[in-house]
Amino acid sequence: MEPQRTWSPARWVAALYLAAQVVIPLARARPSRVPPFSSRFSWSMFAGPLTARCAHRVTWTRGDGQEVPLPLPPEGHPVRALLLARTADEFVRASQPLVTYAEDDQEVSRALDEVLRRHKRAVDPRGERVLVSDLRCEAPYGAPFRRVLTLGLPR
Amino acid sequence: MSALDRPVDARLPAALRAGVAWLCLLGLWSDLPEWSRCFAVWSYGREAYLWAPWALVALAAVGALGLLHDHPRRASGALVLGALAGLYALVPATWHNNLYLLWLLVGACAFTPGPRAGLRWLLKEDRAPLPDEGPLLPWLVRTQLQVVYLGSVLVKLTHPWWSGTGQVLRWAATVRQPSQHHGWWNGLLAPLVSVPWVASLVDVGVTAGEATLPLFLVSPRWRGAALAAGALLHCAMQEWLFPQLFSFLMLLGYFAFGPVGDRAWGVRWDPETRWASALGAWGERLDWLGRARWEPAAGAAFRVTDPAGRALDGPLAVALLAPLTPATVLVYALLALGDGGRLAAAREPLENAVVAAALVAWAAARVRLTAAWSAP
């Protein structure tokens, strides 16, 4: 009778370790992302800083549509620089703490939306103002994109 | 007996564990300025929770210190893994694939069995010998490095910025590096790399190199050349792109491919010469993998003999010994990350100069060694 072959714990650990590295990137693969393996859980240099160059403009209006100065966080706060950034260079610098190592360039707009929502709640708890953010980006080797976010539309 | 059953000299796993723990601490330290801005943005509008990401960084540092001490190994490793995973869950903007590689290596170091050693043991003058341990940790590190190369090749073959176009290299040289870093290598490389056909050539060369390195690293005949080529590739990448922890994790991992305890090199120094005695004593202390025989002896002030019997005298011979010990990688990492990114404008040009000088010294020592051998 042939002796039964078993795997030592070392082999199980090794197999699991390798399987995890295949399964994690595959589980995070999305058809919209090029290439599918580019992520913070893979070995690409492009889980890296943003390559998009963006122009951003925020407007802050009263209920009657008149534009008023946007309340800003204190001097030195990274969100202040983000709200004030207009040129591409200013925006690249200011958006680093949003998505220091973005998985794709559009991640910046998703992270920016989240910060703007919190800013709106912080400075306008009664919902009397309207915040409009207009972000236009061009990536050197990707498709340009634009998104307009309006927070606090009059009811 | 397969590679997963053969015991290994425990000095290698000990050096790998201490090295990964050291790099973990340096990585945390150098990420702090960047992370503090991420935390400020993350906590905007919910300032009461700002302590949470800082607490996770502190826990990761405590765990890394435990790993450096190699006690308690599993609990310390679990603390690092849990804290870094928690940080990613809380503030995803902090995460990078360098941290992913660190995370995997910390897991490998913490959950593989072996005798306790730690950095203190490695730095002792008279290290008590360790019993052999299972081969799992070196095997995991070797496999991890090969997975990194093959994964990187896969990305390069499918990514429209690579695929032989060289576009990304031109972007890095002309847009990214001038705006983010202060080293002078980019000033030398940018005019070359911004030429499209040169960028394409470098792109194809890097992809081909990464595809073949894993194969050559497992071939006993080609391993030495592959280790030298890979080390040069990572030094060049580090000095051009400053990719945080990545270069050091990979360079440390290279030691898992090399010999341990072979005492193939020889070092003799004159005990009457002060500088030579100091070099000999420190060199022996830092020879963590037991690659050389260290003997005080009258004669040349400081003499290094390579495995082929070729000898080189003088302080330049130290350059030949530097690649034999993981301590070199840890010192290099300290040079590159020790300022925590706070002095980058001064440190990056200095780092470029120190590394260029070290590579020139190594090359000069190799040339003199070969010339001495071929001379009549």
mmCIF file of C-alpha atoms in Angstrom, chain B:
data_model
loop_
_atom_site.group_PDB
_atom_site.id
_atom_site.type_symbol
_atom_site.label_atom_id
_atom_site.label_comp_id
_atom_site.label_asym_id
_atom_site.label_seq_id
_atom_site.Cartn_x
_atom_site.Cartn_y
_atom_site.Cartn_z
ATOM 1 C CA MET B 1 14.056 16.749 -0.140
ATOM 2 C CA SER B 2 12.301 19.800 -1.622
ATOM 3 C CA ALA B 3 13.224 23.450 -1.062
ATOM 4 C CA LEU B 4 10.364 23.694 1.425
ATOM 5 C CA ASP B 5 11.729 20.921 3.642
ATOM 6 C CA ARG B 6 15.469 21.710 3.740
ATOM 7 C CA PRO B 7 16.574 23.622 6.891
ATOM 8 C CA VAL B 8 18.474 26.876 6.416
ATOM 9 C CA ASP B 9 21.108 28.769 8.397
ATOM 10 C CA ALA B 10 19.000 30.845 10.802
ATOM 11 C CA ARG B 11 21.169 33.938 10.307
ATOM 12 C CA LEU B 12 19.377 34.621 7.022
ATOM 13 C CA PRO B 13 15.814 34.648 8.454
ATOM 14 C CA ALA B 14 17.093 36.644 11.441
ATOM 15 C CA ALA B 15 18.544 39.304 9.128
ATOM 16 C CA LEU B 16 15.387 39.336 6.991
ATOM 17 C CA ARG B 17 13.124 39.788 10.033
ATOM 18 C CA ALA B 18 15.217 42.566 11.521
ATOM 19 C CA GLY B 19 15.543 44.208 8.102
ATOM 20 C CA VAL B 20 11.810 44.194 7.398
ATOM 21 C CA ALA B 21 11.098 45.575 10.887
ATOM 22 C CA TRP B 22 13.689 48.339 10.390
ATOM 23 C CA LEU B 23 12.211 49.245 7.002
ATOM 24 C CA CYS B 24 8.729 49.233 8.538
ATOM 25 C CA LEU B 25 9.810 51.787 11.132
ATOM 26 C CA LEU B 26 11.562 53.948 8.537
ATOM 27 C CA GLY B 27 8.580 53.680 6.200
ATOM 28 C CA LEU B 28 6.181 54.834 8.905
ATOM 29 C CA TRP B 29 8.502 57.691 9.840
ATOM 30 C CA SER B 30 8.993 58.888 6.279
ATOM 31 C CA ASP B 31 5.260 58.700 5.505
ATOM 32 C CA LEU B 32 4.262 60.852 8.479
ATOM 33 C CA PRO B 33 4.438 64.288 6.789
ATOM 34 C CA GLU B 34 2.315 63.044 3.879
ATOM 35 C CA TRP B 35 -0.070 61.180 6.157
ATOM 36 C CA SER B 36 -0.568 64.133 8.492
ATOM 37 C CA ARG B 37 -2.025 66.079 5.533
ATOM 38 C CA CYS B 38 -4.169 63.078 4.560
ATOM 39 C CA PHE B 39 -5.436 62.840 8.147
ATOM 40 C CA ALA B 40 -6.227 66.576 8.202
ATOM 41 C CA VAL B 41 -8.356 66.208 5.070
ATOM 42 C CA TRP B 42 -9.951 62.974 6.283
ATOM 43 C CA SER B 43 -10.888 64.490 9.648
ATOM 44 C CA TYR B 44 -12.226 67.742 8.192
ATOM 45 C CA GLY B 45 -15.724 68.173 9.581
ATOM 46 C CA ARG B 46 -15.216 65.301 12.063
ATOM 47 C CA GLU B 47 -12.244 66.607 14.034
ATOM 48 C CA ALA B 48 -13.182 64.576 17.117
ATOM 49 C CA TYR B 49 -11.907 61.442 15.355
ATOM 50 C CA LEU B 50 -8.486 62.768 14.302
ATOM 51 C CA TRP B 51 -6.855 60.638 17.011
ATOM 52 C CA ALA B 52 -7.959 57.402 15.338
ATOM 53 C CA PRO B 53 -5.522 57.286 12.359
ATOM 54 C CA TRP B 54 -2.693 58.572 14.567
ATOM 55 C CA ALA B 55 -3.409 55.802 17.081
ATOM 56 C CA LEU B 56 -3.178 53.218 14.291
ATOM 57 C CA VAL B 57 0.213 54.607 13.174
ATOM 58 C CA ALA B 58 1.431 54.441 16.782
ATOM 59 C CA LEU B 59 0.248 50.826 17.099
ATOM 60 C CA ALA B 60 2.029 49.910 13.862
ATOM 61 C CA ALA B 61 5.230 51.500 15.213
ATOM 62 C CA VAL B 62 4.941 49.577 18.498
ATOM 63 C CA GLY B 63 4.466 46.361 16.532
ATOM 64 C CA ALA B 64 7.482 47.161 14.324
ATOM 65 C CA LEU B 65 9.630 47.738 17.416
ATOM 66 C CA GLY B 66 8.505 44.353 18.755
ATOM 67 C CA LEU B 67 9.471 42.741 15.430
ATOM 68 C CA LEU B 68 12.849 44.474 15.519
ATOM 69 C CA HIS B 69 13.388 42.950 18.947
ATOM 70 C CA ASP B 70 11.876 39.701 17.582
ATOM 71 C CA HIS B 71 9.787 39.339 20.706
ATOM 72 C CA PRO B 72 6.875 38.666 20.872
ATOM 73 C CA ARG B 73 7.156 37.887 17.188
ATOM 74 C CA ARG B 74 3.611 36.867 16.283
ATOM 75 C CA ALA B 75 1.837 39.427 18.441
ATOM 76 C CA SER B 76 4.069 42.219 17.096
ATOM 77 C CA GLY B 77 3.504 41.135 13.501
ATOM 78 C CA ALA B 78 -0.241 40.877 14.067
ATOM 79 C CA LEU B 79 -0.214 44.381 15.552
ATOM 80 C CA VAL B 80 1.564 45.817 12.481
ATOM 81 C CA LEU B 81 -0.713 43.966 10.065
ATOM 82 C CA GLY B 82 -3.876 44.940 11.927
ATOM 83 C CA ALA B 83 -2.861 48.586 12.347
ATOM 84 C CA LEU B 84 -1.887 49.020 8.679
ATOM 85 C CA ALA B 85 -5.059 47.281 7.478
ATOM 86 C CA GLY B 86 -7.097 49.479 9.831
ATOM 87 C CA LEU B 87 -5.358 52.568 8.496
ATOM 88 C CA TYR B 88 -6.237 51.582 4.945
ATOM 89 C CA ALA B 89 -9.854 50.943 5.921
ATOM 90 C CA LEU B 90 -10.059 54.306 7.686
ATOM 91 C CA VAL B 91 -8.023 56.556 5.371
ATOM 92 C CA PRO B 92 -7.585 54.798 2.003
ATOM 93 C CA ALA B 93 -5.552 57.763 0.714
ATOM 94 C CA THR B 94 -2.625 56.622 2.868
ATOM 95 C CA TRP B 95 -2.206 53.312 1.093
ATOM 96 C CA HIS B 96 0.315 52.504 -1.597
ATOM 97 C CA ASN B 97 1.552 49.280 -3.117
ATOM 98 C CA ASN B 98 4.876 49.801 -1.276
ATOM 99 C CA LEU B 99 2.904 49.363 1.927
ATOM 100 C CA TYR B 100 1.230 46.281 0.452
ATOM 101 C CA LEU B 101 4.652 44.723 -0.183
ATOM 102 C CA LEU B 102 5.725 45.672 3.343
ATOM 103 C CA TRP B 103 2.490 44.213 4.739
ATOM 104 C CA LEU B 104 3.049 40.869 2.987
ATOM 105 C CA LEU B 105 6.668 40.689 4.120
ATOM 106 C CA VAL B 106 5.768 41.558 7.725
ATOM 107 C CA GLY B 107 3.220 38.711 7.613
ATOM 108 C CA ALA B 108 5.852 36.331 6.281
ATOM 109 C CA CYS B 109 8.401 37.381 8.922
ATOM 110 C CA ALA B 110 5.962 37.203 11.822
ATOM 111 C CA PHE B 111 4.227 33.926 11.124
ATOM 112 C CA THR B 112 7.110 31.678 10.127
ATOM 113 C CA PRO B 113 8.736 29.598 12.868
ATOM 114 C CA GLY B 114 12.376 30.040 13.818
ATOM 115 C CA PRO B 115 14.689 30.837 16.725
ATOM 116 C CA ARG B 116 14.452 34.295 18.273
ATOM 117 C CA ALA B 117 17.194 36.717 17.267
ATOM 118 C CA GLY B 118 16.362 40.381 16.629
ATOM 119 C CA LEU B 119 18.551 43.353 15.766
ATOM 120 C CA ARG B 120 20.289 43.255 19.144
ATOM 121 C CA TRP B 121 21.506 39.736 18.483
ATOM 122 C CA LEU B 122 22.693 40.734 14.999
ATOM 123 C CA LEU B 123 24.690 43.670 16.386
ATOM 124 C CA LYS B 124 26.413 41.672 19.135
ATOM 125 C CA GLU B 125 30.164 41.270 18.881
ATOM 126 C CA ASP B 126 30.051 37.593 19.793
ATOM 127 C CA ARG B 127 26.827 36.182 18.465
ATOM 128 C CA ALA B 128 25.843 32.846 19.962
ATOM 129 C CA PRO B 129 25.108 30.428 17.111
ATOM 130 C CA LEU B 130 21.438 29.826 16.272
ATOM 131 C CA PRO B 131 19.959 26.420 15.482
ATOM 132 C CA ASP B 132 18.913 25.965 11.839
ATOM 133 C CA GLU B 133 15.331 26.827 11.051
ATOM 134 C CA GLY B 134 12.761 25.834 8.452
ATOM 135 C CA PRO B 135 13.213 27.323 4.990
ATOM 136 C CA LEU B 136 9.774 28.913 4.768
ATOM 137 C CA LEU B 137 10.710 32.561 5.289
ATOM 138 C CA PRO B 138 13.542 32.727 2.701
ATOM 139 C CA TRP B 139 11.348 30.756 0.290
ATOM 140 C CA LEU B 140 8.433 33.174 0.763
ATOM 141 C CA VAL B 141 10.702 36.194 0.287
ATOM 142 C CA ARG B 142 12.238 34.747 -2.883
ATOM 143 C CA THR B 143 8.823 33.867 -4.265
ATOM 144 C CA GLN B 144 7.464 37.282 -3.332
ATOM 145 C CA LEU B 145 10.186 39.040 -5.282
ATOM 146 C CA GLN B 146 9.520 36.880 -8.310
ATOM 147 C CA VAL B 147 5.774 37.592 -8.044
ATOM 148 C CA VAL B 148 6.539 41.323 -7.919
ATOM 149 C CA TYR B 149 8.621 41.150 -11.093
ATOM 150 C CA LEU B 150 6.139 39.018 -12.974
ATOM 151 C CA GLY B 151 3.199 41.183 -11.855
ATOM 152 C CA SER B 152 5.058 44.276 -12.937
ATOM 153 C CA VAL B 153 5.754 42.740 -16.360
ATOM 154 C CA LEU B 154 2.071 41.881 -16.721
ATOM 155 C CA VAL B 155 1.113 45.499 -16.018
ATOM 156 C CA LYS B 156 3.750 46.829 -18.394
ATOM 157 C CA LEU B 157 2.584 44.564 -21.202
ATOM 158 C CA THR B 158 -1.049 45.637 -20.817
ATOM 159 C CA HIS B 159 -0.768 49.280 -19.799
ATOM 160 C CA PRO B 160 -1.054 51.726 -22.715
ATOM 161 C CA TRP B 161 1.586 53.975 -21.138
ATOM 162 C CA TRP B 162 4.128 51.168 -21.239
ATOM 163 C CA SER B 163 3.800 48.433 -23.890
ATOM 164 C CA GLY B 164 7.034 49.609 -25.478
ATOM 165 C CA THR B 165 5.820 53.191 -25.977
ATOM 166 C CA GLY B 166 8.016 54.730 -23.288
ATOM 167 C CA GLN B 167 5.307 57.359 -22.691
ATOM 168 C CA VAL B 168 5.374 56.947 -18.945
ATOM 169 C CA LEU B 169 9.141 57.372 -18.766
ATOM 170 C CA ARG B 170 8.911 60.610 -20.728
ATOM 171 C CA TRP B 171 6.146 61.812 -18.404
ATOM 172 C CA ALA B 172 8.170 60.851 -15.323
ATOM 173 C CA ALA B 173 11.283 62.613 -16.609
ATOM 174 C CA THR B 174 9.636 65.798 -17.846
ATOM 175 C CA VAL B 175 6.573 66.304 -15.605
ATOM 176 C CA ARG B 176 6.641 64.259 -12.432
ATOM 177 C CA GLN B 177 10.243 64.357 -11.278
ATOM 178 C CA PRO B 178 10.906 68.076 -11.827
ATOM 179 C CA SER B 179 7.761 68.955 -9.859
ATOM 180 C CA GLN B 180 8.216 66.451 -7.005
ATOM 181 C CA HIS B 181 11.899 65.741 -6.430
ATOM 182 C CA HIS B 182 15.226 67.501 -6.130
ATOM 183 C CA GLY B 183 17.777 64.846 -7.121
ATOM 184 C CA TRP B 184 20.174 65.591 -9.955
ATOM 185 C CA TRP B 185 19.936 62.247 -11.761
ATOM 186 C CA ASN B 186 16.735 63.384 -13.450
ATOM 187 C CA GLY B 187 18.531 66.431 -14.831
ATOM 188 C CA LEU B 188 20.993 64.054 -16.507
ATOM 189 C CA LEU B 189 18.390 61.523 -17.650
ATOM 190 C CA ALA B 190 15.554 63.805 -18.784
ATOM 191 C CA PRO B 191 17.185 65.030 -22.027
ATOM 192 C CA LEU B 192 17.861 61.408 -22.986
ATOM 193 C CA VAL B 193 14.595 59.853 -21.841
ATOM 194 C CA SER B 194 12.466 62.548 -23.451
ATOM 195 C CA VAL B 195 13.660 61.331 -26.879
ATOM 196 C CA PRO B 196 10.828 58.969 -27.954
ATOM 197 C CA TRP B 197 12.950 56.143 -29.330
ATOM 198 C CA VAL B 198 15.249 56.187 -26.277
ATOM 199 C CA ALA B 199 12.228 56.060 -23.963
ATOM 200 C CA SER B 200 10.809 53.140 -25.965
ATOM 201 C CA LEU B 201 14.131 51.333 -25.774
ATOM 202 C CA VAL B 202 14.366 51.825 -21.998
ATOM 203 C CA ASP B 203 10.733 50.703 -21.640
ATOM 204 C CA VAL B 204 11.395 47.470 -23.578
ATOM 205 C CA GLY B 205 14.684 46.959 -21.713
ATOM 206 C CA VAL B 206 13.102 47.339 -18.264
ATOM 207 C CA THR B 207 10.229 45.008 -19.186
ATOM 208 C CA ALA B 208 12.623 42.424 -20.608
ATOM 209 C CA GLY B 209 14.860 42.753 -17.551
ATOM 210 C CA GLU B 210 11.975 42.240 -15.143
ATOM 211 C CA ALA B 211 10.731 39.261 -17.167
ATOM 212 C CA THR B 212 14.097 37.511 -17.168
ATOM 213 C CA LEU B 213 15.345 38.396 -13.652
ATOM 214 C CA PRO B 214 13.087 35.851 -11.881
ATOM 215 C CA LEU B 215 14.385 33.125 -14.185
ATOM 216 C CA PHE B 216 18.058 34.053 -13.812
ATOM 217 C CA LEU B 217 17.692 34.427 -10.036
ATOM 218 C CA VAL B 218 16.807 30.736 -9.697
ATOM 219 C CA SER B 219 19.608 29.579 -11.991
ATOM 220 C CA PRO B 220 22.775 28.790 -9.990
ATOM 221 C CA ARG B 221 24.869 29.707 -13.038
ATOM 222 C CA TRP B 222 23.305 33.135 -13.632
ATOM 223 C CA ARG B 223 22.279 34.084 -10.083
ATOM 224 C CA GLY B 224 25.336 36.228 -9.357
ATOM 225 C CA ALA B 225 24.930 38.273 -12.543
ATOM 226 C CA ALA B 226 21.159 38.585 -11.969
ATOM 227 C CA LEU B 227 21.691 39.809 -8.396
ATOM 228 C CA ALA B 228 24.205 42.430 -9.573
ATOM 229 C CA ALA B 229 21.975 43.570 -12.460
ATOM 230 C CA GLY B 230 18.879 43.677 -10.242
ATOM 231 C CA ALA B 231 20.690 45.601 -7.503
ATOM 232 C CA LEU B 232 21.888 48.156 -10.069
ATOM 233 C CA LEU B 233 18.350 48.430 -11.480
ATOM 234 C CA HIS B 234 16.905 49.115 -8.017
ATOM 235 C CA CYS B 235 19.629 51.597 -7.088
ATOM 236 C CA ALA B 236 19.003 53.437 -10.368
ATOM 237 C CA MET B 237 15.238 53.442 -9.783
ATOM 238 C CA GLN B 238 15.700 54.685 -6.241
ATOM 239 C CA GLU B 239 18.047 57.493 -7.215
ATOM 240 C CA TRP B 240 15.871 58.604 -10.112
ATOM 241 C CA LEU B 241 12.302 58.106 -8.855
ATOM 242 C CA PHE B 242 12.680 57.890 -5.036
ATOM 243 C CA PRO B 243 9.941 55.233 -4.703
ATOM 244 C CA GLN B 244 9.933 55.236 -0.878
ATOM 245 C CA LEU B 245 10.306 51.752 0.603
ATOM 246 C CA PHE B 246 10.143 49.748 -2.593
ATOM 247 C CA SER B 247 13.844 49.682 -3.514
ATOM 248 C CA PHE B 248 14.919 48.696 -0.013
ATOM 249 C CA LEU B 249 12.372 45.915 0.401
ATOM 250 C CA MET B 250 13.508 44.441 -2.912
ATOM 251 C CA LEU B 251 17.226 44.845 -2.186
ATOM 252 C CA LEU B 252 16.807 43.248 1.244
ATOM 253 C CA GLY B 253 14.893 40.378 -0.369
ATOM 254 C CA TYR B 254 17.831 39.714 -2.728
ATOM 255 C CA PHE B 255 19.777 38.284 0.210
ATOM 256 C CA ALA B 256 17.298 35.381 0.319
ATOM 257 C CA PHE B 257 18.784 34.230 -3.021
ATOM 258 C CA GLY B 258 22.419 34.371 -1.954
ATOM 259 C CA PRO B 259 24.653 32.059 0.070
ATOM 260 C CA VAL B 260 24.816 32.128 3.881
ATOM 261 C CA GLY B 261 27.658 31.075 6.151
ATOM 262 C CA ASP B 262 29.963 30.113 3.269
ATOM 263 C CA ARG B 263 32.953 32.145 4.587
ATOM 264 C CA ALA B 264 34.064 32.342 0.943
ATOM 265 C CA TRP B 265 35.621 35.797 1.301
ATOM 266 C CA GLY B 266 38.661 36.557 3.407
ATOM 267 C CA VAL B 267 39.445 39.730 5.354
ATOM 268 C CA ARG B 268 42.779 40.333 7.063
ATOM 269 C CA TRP B 269 43.782 43.452 8.863
ATOM 270 C CA ASP B 270 46.831 44.661 10.679
ATOM 271 C CA PRO B 271 45.963 44.972 14.407
ATOM 272 C CA GLU B 272 48.645 47.648 14.715
ATOM 273 C CA THR B 273 46.849 49.961 12.259
ATOM 274 C CA ARG B 274 44.010 51.798 13.958
ATOM 275 C CA TRP B 275 41.726 52.451 10.981
ATOM 276 C CA ALA B 276 42.199 48.900 9.730
ATOM 277 C CA SER B 277 41.399 47.449 13.178
ATOM 278 C CA ALA B 278 38.246 49.536 13.410
ATOM 279 C CA LEU B 279 37.161 48.486 9.916
ATOM 280 C CA GLY B 280 37.869 44.847 10.686
ATOM 281 C CA ALA B 281 35.981 44.893 13.982
ATOM 282 C CA TRP B 282 32.913 46.627 12.556
ATOM 283 C CA GLY B 283 32.999 44.615 9.362
ATOM 284 C CA GLU B 284 32.948 41.357 11.325
ATOM 285 C CA ARG B 285 30.121 42.616 13.496
ATOM 286 C CA LEU B 286 28.061 43.574 10.431
ATOM 287 C CA ASP B 287 28.777 40.359 8.514
ATOM 288 C CA TRP B 288 25.378 39.030 9.552
ATOM 289 C CA LEU B 289 25.321 36.239 6.992
ATOM 290 C CA GLY B 290 28.790 34.886 7.752
ATOM 291 C CA ARG B 291 30.159 35.515 4.248
ATOM 292 C CA ALA B 292 33.793 36.167 5.231
ATOM 293 C CA ARG B 293 36.626 34.841 7.407
ATOM 294 C CA TRP B 294 37.854 37.721 9.570
ATOM 295 C CA GLU B 295 41.405 37.519 10.884
ATOM 296 C CA PRO B 296 43.773 40.069 12.366
ATOM 297 C CA ALA B 297 47.216 39.382 10.888
ATOM 298 C CA ALA B 298 50.447 41.234 10.282
ATOM 299 C CA GLY B 299 51.099 42.310 6.714
ATOM 300 C CA ALA B 300 48.900 44.528 4.587
ATOM 301 C CA ALA B 301 46.892 47.057 6.629
ATOM 302 C CA PHE B 302 43.571 45.825 5.215
ATOM 303 C CA ARG B 303 43.237 43.037 2.662
ATOM 304 C CA VAL B 304 40.109 41.483 1.139
ATOM 305 C CA THR B 305 40.335 38.208 -0.753
ATOM 306 C CA ASP B 306 37.453 37.146 -3.002
ATOM 307 C CA PRO B 307 36.221 33.527 -3.392
ATOM 308 C CA ALA B 308 38.517 33.089 -6.421
ATOM 309 C CA GLY B 309 41.563 33.988 -4.321
ATOM 310 C CA ARG B 310 42.107 37.477 -5.796
ATOM 311 C CA ALA B 311 43.209 40.038 -3.212
ATOM 312 C CA LEU B 312 42.805 43.795 -2.930
ATOM 313 C CA ASP B 313 44.563 45.933 -0.306
ATOM 314 C CA GLY B 314 43.562 49.271 1.174
ATOM 315 C CA PRO B 315 40.391 51.030 2.257
ATOM 316 C CA LEU B 316 38.860 50.726 -1.241
ATOM 317 C CA ALA B 317 38.518 46.987 -0.583
ATOM 318 C CA VAL B 318 35.679 47.763 1.846
ATOM 319 C CA ALA B 319 33.517 48.517 -1.213
ATOM 320 C CA LEU B 320 33.758 44.816 -2.121
ATOM 321 C CA LEU B 321 32.345 43.810 1.263
ATOM 322 C CA ALA B 322 29.375 46.180 1.287
ATOM 323 C CA PRO B 323 27.137 44.022 -0.962
ATOM 324 C CA LEU B 324 27.714 40.970 1.261
ATOM 325 C CA THR B 325 25.587 42.144 4.177
ATOM 326 C CA PRO B 326 21.950 43.275 4.513
ATOM 327 C CA ALA B 327 23.255 45.954 6.891
ATOM 328 C CA THR B 328 24.235 47.953 3.778
ATOM 329 C CA VAL B 329 20.593 48.050 2.662
ATOM 330 C CA LEU B 330 19.477 49.195 6.106
ATOM 331 C CA VAL B 331 22.063 52.001 6.146
ATOM 332 C CA TYR B 332 21.066 52.995 2.592
ATOM 333 C CA ALA B 333 17.416 53.087 3.688
ATOM 334 C CA LEU B 334 18.366 55.254 6.652
ATOM 335 C CA LEU B 335 20.122 57.662 4.291
ATOM 336 C CA ALA B 336 17.094 57.801 1.993
ATOM 337 C CA LEU B 337 14.242 57.786 4.514
ATOM 338 C CA GLY B 338 15.790 58.917 7.784
ATOM 339 C CA ASP B 339 14.882 62.567 7.301
ATOM 340 C CA GLY B 340 11.235 61.582 6.961
ATOM 341 C CA GLY B 341 10.936 63.635 3.785
ATOM 342 C CA ARG B 342 11.465 66.850 5.743
ATOM 343 C CA LEU B 343 14.864 67.713 4.227
ATOM 344 C CA ALA B 344 14.246 66.319 0.752
ATOM 345 C CA ALA B 345 15.612 69.384 -1.055
ATOM 346 C CA ALA B 346 19.051 68.828 0.497
ATOM 347 C CA ARG B 347 18.920 65.091 1.127
ATOM 348 C CA GLU B 348 17.988 63.906 -2.381
ATOM 349 C CA PRO B 349 21.031 65.483 -4.140
ATOM 350 C CA LEU B 350 23.240 64.247 -1.277
ATOM 351 C CA GLU B 351 21.771 60.744 -1.576
ATOM 352 C CA ASN B 352 22.419 60.796 -5.354
ATOM 353 C CA ALA B 353 26.050 61.798 -4.719
ATOM 354 C CA VAL B 354 26.666 59.211 -1.977
ATOM 355 C CA VAL B 355 25.178 56.369 -4.017
ATOM 356 C CA ALA B 356 27.086 57.411 -7.163
ATOM 357 C CA ALA B 357 30.321 57.507 -5.139
ATOM 358 C CA ALA B 358 29.590 54.083 -3.603
ATOM 359 C CA LEU B 359 28.879 52.538 -7.020
ATOM 360 C CA VAL B 360 32.032 54.066 -8.507
ATOM 361 C CA ALA B 361 34.087 52.775 -5.545
ATOM 362 C CA TRP B 362 32.632 49.287 -5.969
ATOM 363 C CA ALA B 363 33.299 49.299 -9.726
ATOM 364 C CA ALA B 364 36.857 50.596 -9.181
ATOM 365 C CA ALA B 365 37.516 47.898 -6.580
ATOM 366 C CA ARG B 366 36.231 45.192 -8.952
ATOM 367 C CA VAL B 367 38.407 46.527 -11.784
ATOM 368 C CA ARG B 368 41.500 46.654 -9.554
ATOM 369 C CA LEU B 369 40.762 43.161 -8.271
ATOM 370 C CA THR B 370 40.546 41.817 -11.823
ATOM 371 C CA ALA B 371 43.635 43.782 -12.937
ATOM 372 C CA ALA B 372 45.634 42.433 -10.005
ATOM 373 C CA TRP B 373 44.628 38.914 -11.008
ATOM 374 C CA SER B 374 45.528 39.248 -14.673
ATOM 375 C CA ALA B 375 48.796 41.104 -14.051
ATOM 376 C CA PRO B 376 51.919 38.929 -14.476
#
